[in-house]
PDB file of C-alpha atoms in Angstrom:
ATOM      1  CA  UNK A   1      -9.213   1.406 -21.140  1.00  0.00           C
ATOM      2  CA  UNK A   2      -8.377   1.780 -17.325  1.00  0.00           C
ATOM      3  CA  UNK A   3      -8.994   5.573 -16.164  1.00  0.00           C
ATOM      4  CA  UNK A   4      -5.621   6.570 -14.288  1.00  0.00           C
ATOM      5  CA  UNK A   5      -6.018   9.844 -11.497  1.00  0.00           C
ATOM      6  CA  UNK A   6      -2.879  12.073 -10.948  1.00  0.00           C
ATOM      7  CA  UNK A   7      -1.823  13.370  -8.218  1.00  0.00           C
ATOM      8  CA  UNK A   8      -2.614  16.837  -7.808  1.00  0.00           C
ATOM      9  CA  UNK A   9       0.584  18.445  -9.068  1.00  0.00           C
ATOM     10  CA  UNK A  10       4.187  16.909 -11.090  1.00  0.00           C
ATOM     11  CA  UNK A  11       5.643  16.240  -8.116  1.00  0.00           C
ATOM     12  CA  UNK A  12       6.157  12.555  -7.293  1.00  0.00           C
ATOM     13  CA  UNK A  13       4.942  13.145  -3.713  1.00  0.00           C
ATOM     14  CA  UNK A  14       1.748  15.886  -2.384  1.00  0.00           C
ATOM     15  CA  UNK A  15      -0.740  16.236   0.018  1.00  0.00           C
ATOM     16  CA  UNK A  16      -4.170  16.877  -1.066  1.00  0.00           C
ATOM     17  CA  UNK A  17      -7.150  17.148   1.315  1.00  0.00           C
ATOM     18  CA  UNK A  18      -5.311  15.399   4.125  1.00  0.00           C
ATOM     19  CA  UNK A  19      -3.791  12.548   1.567  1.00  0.00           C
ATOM     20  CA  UNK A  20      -0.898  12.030   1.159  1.00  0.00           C
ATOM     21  CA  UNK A  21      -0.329  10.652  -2.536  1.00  0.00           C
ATOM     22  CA  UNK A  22       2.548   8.981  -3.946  1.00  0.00           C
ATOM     23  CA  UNK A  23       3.253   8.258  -7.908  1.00  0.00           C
ATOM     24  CA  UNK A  24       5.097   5.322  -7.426  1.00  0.00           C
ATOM     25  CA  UNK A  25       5.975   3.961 -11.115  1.00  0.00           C
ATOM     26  CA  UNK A  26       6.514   6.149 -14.175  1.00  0.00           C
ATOM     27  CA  UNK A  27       5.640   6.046 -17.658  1.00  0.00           C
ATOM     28  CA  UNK A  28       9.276   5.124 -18.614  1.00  0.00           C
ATOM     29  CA  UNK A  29       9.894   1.612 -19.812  1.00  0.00           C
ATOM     30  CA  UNK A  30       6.447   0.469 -19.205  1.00  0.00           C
ATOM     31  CA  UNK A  31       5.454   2.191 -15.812  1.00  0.00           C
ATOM     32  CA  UNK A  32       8.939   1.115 -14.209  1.00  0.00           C
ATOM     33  CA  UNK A  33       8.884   1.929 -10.326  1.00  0.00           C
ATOM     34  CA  UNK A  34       9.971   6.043  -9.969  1.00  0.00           C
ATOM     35  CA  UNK A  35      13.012   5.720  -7.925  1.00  0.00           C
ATOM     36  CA  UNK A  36      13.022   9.587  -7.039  1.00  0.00           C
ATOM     37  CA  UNK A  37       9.100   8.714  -5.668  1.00  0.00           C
ATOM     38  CA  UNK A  38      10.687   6.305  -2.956  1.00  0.00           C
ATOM     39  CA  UNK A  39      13.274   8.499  -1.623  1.00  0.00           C
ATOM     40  CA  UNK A  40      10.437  11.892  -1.386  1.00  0.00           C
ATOM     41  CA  UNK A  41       8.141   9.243  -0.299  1.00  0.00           C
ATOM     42  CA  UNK A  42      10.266   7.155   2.298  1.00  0.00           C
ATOM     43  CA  UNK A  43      11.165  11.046   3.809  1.00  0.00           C
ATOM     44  CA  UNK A  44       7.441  12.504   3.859  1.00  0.00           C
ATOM     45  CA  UNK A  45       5.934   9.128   5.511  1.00  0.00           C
ATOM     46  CA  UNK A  46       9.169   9.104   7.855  1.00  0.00           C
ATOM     47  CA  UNK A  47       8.179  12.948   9.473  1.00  0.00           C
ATOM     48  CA  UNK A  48       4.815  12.016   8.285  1.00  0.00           C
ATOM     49  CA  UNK A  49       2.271  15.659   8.659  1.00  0.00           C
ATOM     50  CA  UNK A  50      -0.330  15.667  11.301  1.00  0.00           C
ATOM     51  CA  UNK A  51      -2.922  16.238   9.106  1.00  0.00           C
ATOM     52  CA  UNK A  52      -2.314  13.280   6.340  1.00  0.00           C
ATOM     53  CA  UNK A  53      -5.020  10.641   7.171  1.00  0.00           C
ATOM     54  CA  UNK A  54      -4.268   8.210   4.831  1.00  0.00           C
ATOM     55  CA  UNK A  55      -1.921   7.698   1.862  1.00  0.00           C
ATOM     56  CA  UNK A  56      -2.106   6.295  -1.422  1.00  0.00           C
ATOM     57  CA  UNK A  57      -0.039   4.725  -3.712  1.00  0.00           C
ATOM     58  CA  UNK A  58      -0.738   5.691  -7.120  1.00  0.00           C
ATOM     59  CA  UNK A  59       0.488   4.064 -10.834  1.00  0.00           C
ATOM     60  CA  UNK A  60       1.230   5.273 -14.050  1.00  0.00           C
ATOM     61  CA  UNK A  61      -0.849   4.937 -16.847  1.00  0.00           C
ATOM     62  CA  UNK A  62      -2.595   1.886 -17.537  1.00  0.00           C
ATOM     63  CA  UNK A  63      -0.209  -0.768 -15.102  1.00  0.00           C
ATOM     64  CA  UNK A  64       0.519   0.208 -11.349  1.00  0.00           C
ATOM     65  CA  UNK A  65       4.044  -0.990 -11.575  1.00  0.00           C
ATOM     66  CA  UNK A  66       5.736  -3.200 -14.156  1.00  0.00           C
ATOM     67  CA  UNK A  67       8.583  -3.384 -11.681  1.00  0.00           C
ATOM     68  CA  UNK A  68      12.520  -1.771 -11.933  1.00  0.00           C
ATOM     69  CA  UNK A  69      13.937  -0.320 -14.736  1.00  0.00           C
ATOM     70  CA  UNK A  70      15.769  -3.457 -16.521  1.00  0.00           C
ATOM     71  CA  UNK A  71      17.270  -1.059 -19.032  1.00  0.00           C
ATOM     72  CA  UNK A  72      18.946   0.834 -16.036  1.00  0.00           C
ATOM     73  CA  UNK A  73      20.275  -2.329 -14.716  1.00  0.00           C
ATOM     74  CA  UNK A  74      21.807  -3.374 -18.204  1.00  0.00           C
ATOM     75  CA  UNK A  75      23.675  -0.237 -18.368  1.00  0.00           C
ATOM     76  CA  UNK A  76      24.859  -0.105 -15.315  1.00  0.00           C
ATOM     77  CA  UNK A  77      29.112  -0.287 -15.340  1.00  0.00           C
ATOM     78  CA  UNK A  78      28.489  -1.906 -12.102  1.00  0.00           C
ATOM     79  CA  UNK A  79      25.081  -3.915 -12.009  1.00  0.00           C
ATOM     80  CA  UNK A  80      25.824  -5.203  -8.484  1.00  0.00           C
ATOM     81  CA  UNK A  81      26.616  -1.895  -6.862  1.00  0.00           C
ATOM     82  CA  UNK A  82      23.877  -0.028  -9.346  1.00  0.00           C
ATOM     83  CA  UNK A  83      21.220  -2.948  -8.311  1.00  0.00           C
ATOM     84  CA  UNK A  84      21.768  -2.717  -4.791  1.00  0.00           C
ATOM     85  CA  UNK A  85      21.868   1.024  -4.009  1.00  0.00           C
ATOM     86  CA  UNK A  86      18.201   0.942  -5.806  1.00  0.00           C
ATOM     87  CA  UNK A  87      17.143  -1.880  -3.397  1.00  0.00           C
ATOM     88  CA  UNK A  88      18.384   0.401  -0.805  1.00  0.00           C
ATOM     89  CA  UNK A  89      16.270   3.191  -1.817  1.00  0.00           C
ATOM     90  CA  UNK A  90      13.250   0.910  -2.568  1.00  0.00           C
ATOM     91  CA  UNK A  91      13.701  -0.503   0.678  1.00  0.00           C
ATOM     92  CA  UNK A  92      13.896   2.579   2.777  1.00  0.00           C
ATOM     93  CA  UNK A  93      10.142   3.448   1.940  1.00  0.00           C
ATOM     94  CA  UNK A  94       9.327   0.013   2.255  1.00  0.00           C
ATOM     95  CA  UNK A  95       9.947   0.560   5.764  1.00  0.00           C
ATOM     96  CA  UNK A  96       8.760   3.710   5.956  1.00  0.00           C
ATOM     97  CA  UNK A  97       5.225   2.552   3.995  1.00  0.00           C
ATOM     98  CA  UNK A  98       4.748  -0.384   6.352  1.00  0.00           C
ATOM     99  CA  UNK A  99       5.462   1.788  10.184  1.00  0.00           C
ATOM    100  CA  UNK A 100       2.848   4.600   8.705  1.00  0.00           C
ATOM    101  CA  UNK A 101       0.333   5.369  11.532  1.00  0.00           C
ATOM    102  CA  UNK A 102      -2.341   5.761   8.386  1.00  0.00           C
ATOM    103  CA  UNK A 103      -4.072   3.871   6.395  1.00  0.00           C
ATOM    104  CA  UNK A 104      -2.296   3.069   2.553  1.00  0.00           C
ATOM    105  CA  UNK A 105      -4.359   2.562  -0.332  1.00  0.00           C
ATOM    106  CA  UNK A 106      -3.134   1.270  -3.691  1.00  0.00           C
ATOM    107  CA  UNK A 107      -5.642   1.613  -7.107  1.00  0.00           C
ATOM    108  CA  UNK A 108      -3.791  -1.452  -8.781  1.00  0.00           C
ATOM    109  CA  UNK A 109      -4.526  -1.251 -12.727  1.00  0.00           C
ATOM    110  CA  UNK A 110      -2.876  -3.277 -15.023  1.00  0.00           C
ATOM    111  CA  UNK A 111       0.434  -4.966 -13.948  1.00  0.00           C
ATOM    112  CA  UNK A 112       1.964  -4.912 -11.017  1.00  0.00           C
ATOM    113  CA  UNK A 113       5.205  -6.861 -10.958  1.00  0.00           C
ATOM    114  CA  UNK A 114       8.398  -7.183  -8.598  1.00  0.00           C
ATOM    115  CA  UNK A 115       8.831  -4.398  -7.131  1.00  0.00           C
ATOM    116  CA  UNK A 116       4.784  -3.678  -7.688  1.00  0.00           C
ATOM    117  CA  UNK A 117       3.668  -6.612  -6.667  1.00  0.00           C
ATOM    118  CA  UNK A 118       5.749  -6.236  -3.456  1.00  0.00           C
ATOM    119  CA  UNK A 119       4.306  -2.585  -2.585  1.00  0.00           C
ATOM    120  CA  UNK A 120       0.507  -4.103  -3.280  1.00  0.00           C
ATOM    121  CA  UNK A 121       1.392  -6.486  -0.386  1.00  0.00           C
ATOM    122  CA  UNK A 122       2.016  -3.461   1.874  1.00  0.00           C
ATOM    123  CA  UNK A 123      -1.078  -1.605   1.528  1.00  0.00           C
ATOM    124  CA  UNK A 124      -3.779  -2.121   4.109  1.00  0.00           C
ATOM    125  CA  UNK A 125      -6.792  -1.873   1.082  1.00  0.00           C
ATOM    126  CA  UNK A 126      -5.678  -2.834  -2.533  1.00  0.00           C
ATOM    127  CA  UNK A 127      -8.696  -1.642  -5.204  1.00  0.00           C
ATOM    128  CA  UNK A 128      -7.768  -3.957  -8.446  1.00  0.00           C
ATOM    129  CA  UNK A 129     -10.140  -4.858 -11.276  1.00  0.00           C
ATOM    130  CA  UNK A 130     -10.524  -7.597 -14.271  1.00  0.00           C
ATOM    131  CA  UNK A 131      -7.058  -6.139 -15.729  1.00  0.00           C
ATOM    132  CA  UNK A 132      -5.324  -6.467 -12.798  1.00  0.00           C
ATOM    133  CA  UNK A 133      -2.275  -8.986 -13.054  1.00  0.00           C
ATOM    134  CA  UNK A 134       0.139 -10.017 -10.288  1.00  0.00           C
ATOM    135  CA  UNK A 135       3.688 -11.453 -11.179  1.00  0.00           C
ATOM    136  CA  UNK A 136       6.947 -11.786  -8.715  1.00  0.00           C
ATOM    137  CA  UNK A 137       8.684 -11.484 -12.336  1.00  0.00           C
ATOM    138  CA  UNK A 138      12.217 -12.033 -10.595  1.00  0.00           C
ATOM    139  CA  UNK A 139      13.187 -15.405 -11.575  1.00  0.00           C
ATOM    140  CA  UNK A 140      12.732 -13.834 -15.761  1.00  0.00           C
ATOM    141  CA  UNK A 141      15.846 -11.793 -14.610  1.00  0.00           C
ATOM    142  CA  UNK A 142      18.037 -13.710 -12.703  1.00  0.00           C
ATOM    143  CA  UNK A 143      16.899 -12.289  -9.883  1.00  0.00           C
ATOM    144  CA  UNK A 144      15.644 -13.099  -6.037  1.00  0.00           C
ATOM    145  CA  UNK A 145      12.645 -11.044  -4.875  1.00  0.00           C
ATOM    146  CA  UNK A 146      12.874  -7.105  -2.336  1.00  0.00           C
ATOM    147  CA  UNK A 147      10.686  -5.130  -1.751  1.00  0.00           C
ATOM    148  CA  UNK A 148       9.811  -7.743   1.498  1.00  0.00           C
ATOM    149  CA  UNK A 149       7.716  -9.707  -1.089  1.00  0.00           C
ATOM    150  CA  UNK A 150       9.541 -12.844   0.795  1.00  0.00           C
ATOM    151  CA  UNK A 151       8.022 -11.652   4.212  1.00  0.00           C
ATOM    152  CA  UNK A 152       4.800  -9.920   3.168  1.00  0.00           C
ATOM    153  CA  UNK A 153       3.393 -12.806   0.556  1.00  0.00           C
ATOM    154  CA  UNK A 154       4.041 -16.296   2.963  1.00  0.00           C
ATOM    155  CA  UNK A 155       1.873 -13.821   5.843  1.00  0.00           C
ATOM    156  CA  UNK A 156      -0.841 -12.872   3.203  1.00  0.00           C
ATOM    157  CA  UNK A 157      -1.334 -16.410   1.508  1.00  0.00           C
ATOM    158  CA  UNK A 158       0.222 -18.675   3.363  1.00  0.00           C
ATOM    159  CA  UNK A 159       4.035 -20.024   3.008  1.00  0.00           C
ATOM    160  CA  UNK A 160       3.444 -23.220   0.468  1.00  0.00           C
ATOM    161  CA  UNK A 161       1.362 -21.253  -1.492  1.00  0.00           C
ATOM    162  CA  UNK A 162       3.991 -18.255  -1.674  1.00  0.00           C
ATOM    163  CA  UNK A 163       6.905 -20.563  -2.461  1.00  0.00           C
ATOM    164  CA  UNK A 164       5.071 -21.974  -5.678  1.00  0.00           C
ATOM    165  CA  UNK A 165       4.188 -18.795  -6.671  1.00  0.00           C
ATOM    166  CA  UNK A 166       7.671 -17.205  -5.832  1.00  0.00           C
ATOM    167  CA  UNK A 167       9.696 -20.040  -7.342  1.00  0.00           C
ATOM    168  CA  UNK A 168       7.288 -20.540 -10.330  1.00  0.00           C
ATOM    169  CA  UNK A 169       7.097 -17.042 -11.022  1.00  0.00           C
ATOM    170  CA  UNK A 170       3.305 -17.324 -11.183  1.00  0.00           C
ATOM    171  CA  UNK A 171       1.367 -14.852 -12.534  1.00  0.00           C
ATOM    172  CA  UNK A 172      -2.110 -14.037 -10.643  1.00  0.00           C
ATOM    173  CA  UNK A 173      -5.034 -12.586 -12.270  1.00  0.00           C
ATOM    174  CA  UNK A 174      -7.275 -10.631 -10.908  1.00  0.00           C
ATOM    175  CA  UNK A 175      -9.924 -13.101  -9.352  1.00  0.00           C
ATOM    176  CA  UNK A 176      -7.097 -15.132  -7.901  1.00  0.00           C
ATOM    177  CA  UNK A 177      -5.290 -12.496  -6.322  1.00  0.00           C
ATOM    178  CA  UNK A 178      -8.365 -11.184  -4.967  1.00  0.00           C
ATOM    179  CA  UNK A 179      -9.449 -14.657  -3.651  1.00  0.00           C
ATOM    180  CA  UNK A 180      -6.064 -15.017  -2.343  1.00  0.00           C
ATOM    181  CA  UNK A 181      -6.654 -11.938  -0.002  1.00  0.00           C
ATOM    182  CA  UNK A 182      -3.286  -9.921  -2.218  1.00  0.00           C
ATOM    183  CA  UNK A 183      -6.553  -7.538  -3.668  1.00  0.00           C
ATOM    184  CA  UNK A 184      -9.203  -6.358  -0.765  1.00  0.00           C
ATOM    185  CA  UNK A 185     -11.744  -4.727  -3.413  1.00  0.00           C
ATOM    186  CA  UNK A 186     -12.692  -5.729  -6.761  1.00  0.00           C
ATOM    187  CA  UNK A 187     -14.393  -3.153  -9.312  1.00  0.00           C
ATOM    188  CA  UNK A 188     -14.728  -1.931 -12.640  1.00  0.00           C
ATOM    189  CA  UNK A 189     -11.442  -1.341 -14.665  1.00  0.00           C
ATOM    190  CA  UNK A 190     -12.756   2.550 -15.609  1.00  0.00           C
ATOM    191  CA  UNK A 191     -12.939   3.212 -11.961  1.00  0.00           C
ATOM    192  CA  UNK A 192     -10.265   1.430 -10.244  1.00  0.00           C
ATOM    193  CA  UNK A 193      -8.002   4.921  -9.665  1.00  0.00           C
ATOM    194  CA  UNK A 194     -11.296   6.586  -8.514  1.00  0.00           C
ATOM    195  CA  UNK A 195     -12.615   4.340  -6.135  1.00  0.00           C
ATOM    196  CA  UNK A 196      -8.908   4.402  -4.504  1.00  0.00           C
ATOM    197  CA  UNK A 197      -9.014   8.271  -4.148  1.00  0.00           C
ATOM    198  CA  UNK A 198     -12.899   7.514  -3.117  1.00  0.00           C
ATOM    199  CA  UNK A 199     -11.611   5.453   0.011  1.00  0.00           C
ATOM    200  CA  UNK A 200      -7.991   7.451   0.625  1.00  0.00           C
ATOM    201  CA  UNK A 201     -10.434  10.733   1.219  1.00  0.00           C
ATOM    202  CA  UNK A 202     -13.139   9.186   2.887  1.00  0.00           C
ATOM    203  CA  UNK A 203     -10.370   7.742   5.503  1.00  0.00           C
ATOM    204  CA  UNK A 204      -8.458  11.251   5.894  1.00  0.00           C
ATOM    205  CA  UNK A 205     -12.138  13.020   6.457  1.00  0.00           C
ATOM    206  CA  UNK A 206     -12.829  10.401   8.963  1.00  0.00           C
ATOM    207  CA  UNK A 207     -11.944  10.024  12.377  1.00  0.00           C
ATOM    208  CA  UNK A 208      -8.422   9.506  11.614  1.00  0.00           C
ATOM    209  CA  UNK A 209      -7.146   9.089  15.157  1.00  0.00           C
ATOM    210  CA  UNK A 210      -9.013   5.920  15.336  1.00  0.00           C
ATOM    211  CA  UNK A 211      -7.364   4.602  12.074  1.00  0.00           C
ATOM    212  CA  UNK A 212      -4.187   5.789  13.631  1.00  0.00           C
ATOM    213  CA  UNK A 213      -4.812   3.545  16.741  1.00  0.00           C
ATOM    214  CA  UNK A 214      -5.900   0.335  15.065  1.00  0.00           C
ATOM    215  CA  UNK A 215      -2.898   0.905  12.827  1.00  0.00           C
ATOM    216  CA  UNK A 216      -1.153   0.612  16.329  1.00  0.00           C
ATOM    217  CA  UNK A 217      -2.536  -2.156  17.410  1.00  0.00           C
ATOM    218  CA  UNK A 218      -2.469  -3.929  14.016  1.00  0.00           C
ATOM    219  CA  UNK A 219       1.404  -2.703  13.467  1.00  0.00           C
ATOM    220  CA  UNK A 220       2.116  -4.208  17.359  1.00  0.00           C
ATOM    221  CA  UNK A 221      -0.180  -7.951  16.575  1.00  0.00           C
ATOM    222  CA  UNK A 222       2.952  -9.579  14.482  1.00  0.00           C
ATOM    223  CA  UNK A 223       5.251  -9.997  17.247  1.00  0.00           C
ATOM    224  CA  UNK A 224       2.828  -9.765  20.677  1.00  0.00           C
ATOM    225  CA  UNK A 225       0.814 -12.682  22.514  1.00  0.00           C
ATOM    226  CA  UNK A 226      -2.694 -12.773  22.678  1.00  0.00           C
ATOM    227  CA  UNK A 227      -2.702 -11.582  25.997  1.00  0.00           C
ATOM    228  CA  UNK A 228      -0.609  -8.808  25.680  1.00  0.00           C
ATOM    229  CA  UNK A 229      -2.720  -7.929  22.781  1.00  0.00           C
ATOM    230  CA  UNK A 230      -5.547  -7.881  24.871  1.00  0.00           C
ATOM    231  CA  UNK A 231      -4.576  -5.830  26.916  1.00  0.00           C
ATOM    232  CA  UNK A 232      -3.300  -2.922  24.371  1.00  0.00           C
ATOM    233  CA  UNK A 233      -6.956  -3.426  22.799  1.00  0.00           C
ATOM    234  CA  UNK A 234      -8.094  -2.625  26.376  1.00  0.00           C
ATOM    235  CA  UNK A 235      -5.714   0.056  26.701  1.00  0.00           C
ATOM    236  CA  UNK A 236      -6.600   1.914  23.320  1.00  0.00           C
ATOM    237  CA  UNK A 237     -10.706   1.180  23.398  1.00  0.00           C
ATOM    238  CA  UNK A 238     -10.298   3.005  27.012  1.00  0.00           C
ATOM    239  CA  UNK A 239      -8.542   5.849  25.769  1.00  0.00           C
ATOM    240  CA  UNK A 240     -10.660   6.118  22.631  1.00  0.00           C
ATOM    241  CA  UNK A 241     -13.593   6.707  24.453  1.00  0.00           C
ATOM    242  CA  UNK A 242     -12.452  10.028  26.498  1.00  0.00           C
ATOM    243  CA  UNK A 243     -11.052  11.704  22.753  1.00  0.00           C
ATOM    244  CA  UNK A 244     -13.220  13.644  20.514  1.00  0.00           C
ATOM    245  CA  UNK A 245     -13.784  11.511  18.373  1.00  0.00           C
ATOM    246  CA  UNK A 246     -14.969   8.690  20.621  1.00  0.00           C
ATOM    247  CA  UNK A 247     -17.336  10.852  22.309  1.00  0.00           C
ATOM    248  CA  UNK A 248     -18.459  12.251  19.059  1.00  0.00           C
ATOM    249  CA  UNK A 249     -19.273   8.717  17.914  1.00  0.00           C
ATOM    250  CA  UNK A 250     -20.873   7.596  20.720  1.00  0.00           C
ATOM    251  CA  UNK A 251     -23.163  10.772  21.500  1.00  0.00           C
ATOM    252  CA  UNK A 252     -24.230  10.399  17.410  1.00  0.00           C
ATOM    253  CA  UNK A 253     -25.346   6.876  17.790  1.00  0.00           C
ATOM    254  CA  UNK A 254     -27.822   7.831  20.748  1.00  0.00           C
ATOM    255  CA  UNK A 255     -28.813  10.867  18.686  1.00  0.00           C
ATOM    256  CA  UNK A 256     -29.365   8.659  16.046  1.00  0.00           C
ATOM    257  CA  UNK A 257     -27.388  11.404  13.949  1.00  0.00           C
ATOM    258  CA  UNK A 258     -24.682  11.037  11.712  1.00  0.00           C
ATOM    259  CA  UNK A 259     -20.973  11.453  13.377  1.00  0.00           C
ATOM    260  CA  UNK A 260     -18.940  14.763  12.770  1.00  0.00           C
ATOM    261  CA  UNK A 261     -15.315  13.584  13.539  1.00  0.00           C
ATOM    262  CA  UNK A 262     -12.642  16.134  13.285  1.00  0.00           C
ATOM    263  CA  UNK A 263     -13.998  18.990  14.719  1.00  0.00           C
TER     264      UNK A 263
END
């Protein structure tokens, strides 16, 4: 049975010790994604608090996200309209998830389809274990990917591979996906939500302007040269090393003492 961590109160969206967590599915139809989760979310990560230091995306129950609500869509009076106002929604924290300045962690239990497969592409560290299953799950309805699944896969695993799995509607296991580079940890099914509050923590405790600036940097490598991204490395690693943190780190090593960052 996979152990599943709340956040710290009902609402879809809190901060907790400097993390910011976000219930992204609920139990309803099989842990459908929580529509009312992406518009807090897309808001709180948009005007994001100075003292979040990482965020993480958090499931329902024993799958992270089986995807939209199908039911939803069938009664719809207008599917089109109904359909694409949720894709709207969905898409606006998209955005929002993939500009954050912080790190994003996602515990991945269970299935996580469309829509959850998409936001496990967006987080910088996905934690899955044996149970964890992968599936686009589109093509079943008729439908072509969001969520940036088209965009974020092709970079992850490379574009043939992402067409056969997009086209195919291929599901991925757990040992695939993580060979595939889709899941960055591997552990035990009990501990999967644990581990991902484990790491969310340890980032926001940590010296979080330095996981703010490689987020830059990171954020700015997609569309920048090598030489310009040589010299914004050169440009942060210089600044880095006249903060607080930077000379915290550095005086620590000599000291051969362990870092306090944050003070």
């Amino acid at each position: 049975m996979t152990e599943s961590v709340d956040p710290p109160a009902t609402s879809p969206v809190t901060v907790e010790d400097g993390v910011l967590y976000v219930r992204v599915a609920t139990p309803r139809g099989g842990n459908v994604l929580n529509g009312e989760a992406m518009a807090a979310g897309a808001a709180s990560l948009s005007d994001l608090d100075e003292s979040v230091g990482a965020v993480l995306l958090v499931g329902a129950e024993s799958n992270f996200c089986a995807g939209g609500d199908v039911r939803a869509f069938h009664g719809a009076p207008d599917r089109s309209a109904f359909v694409r106002q949720l894709a709207d929604t969905f898409h606006d924290f998209v955005r929002a998830l993939t500009s954050v300045s912080v790190p994003v962690v996602a515990g991945v239990p269970g299935w996580a389809a469309g829509a959850g497969m998409s936001l496990v592409c967006h987080a910088d560290i996905a934690i899955g274990g044996r149970s964890t299953r992968l599936r686009p799950a589109y093509p079943a309805l008729g439908f072509t990917p969001d969520g940036g699944l088209t965009w974020a896969l092709p970079r992850i695993i490379g574009t043939r591979r992402a067409r056969d799995i997009l086209l195919t509607d291929g599901v991925l296991g757990s040992d695939e996906a993580y060979r595939l580079g889709l899941l960055t940890r591997l552990v035990g099914d009990d501990v999967i939500a644990s581990e991902a509050e484990r790491v969310a923590r340890s980032l926001a405790a940590g010296p979080t302007e330095v996981s703010r600036a490689t987020k830059r940097l990171l954020l700015a490598s997609d569309s920048a040269s090598l030489s310009d991204q040589l010299d914004a490395e050169t440009d942060s690693i210089a600044h880095q090393a006249s903060t607080a943190d930077g000379i915290e780190g550095v005086d620590a090593f000599v000291e051969k003492r362990r870092p306090s960052f944050g003070h």
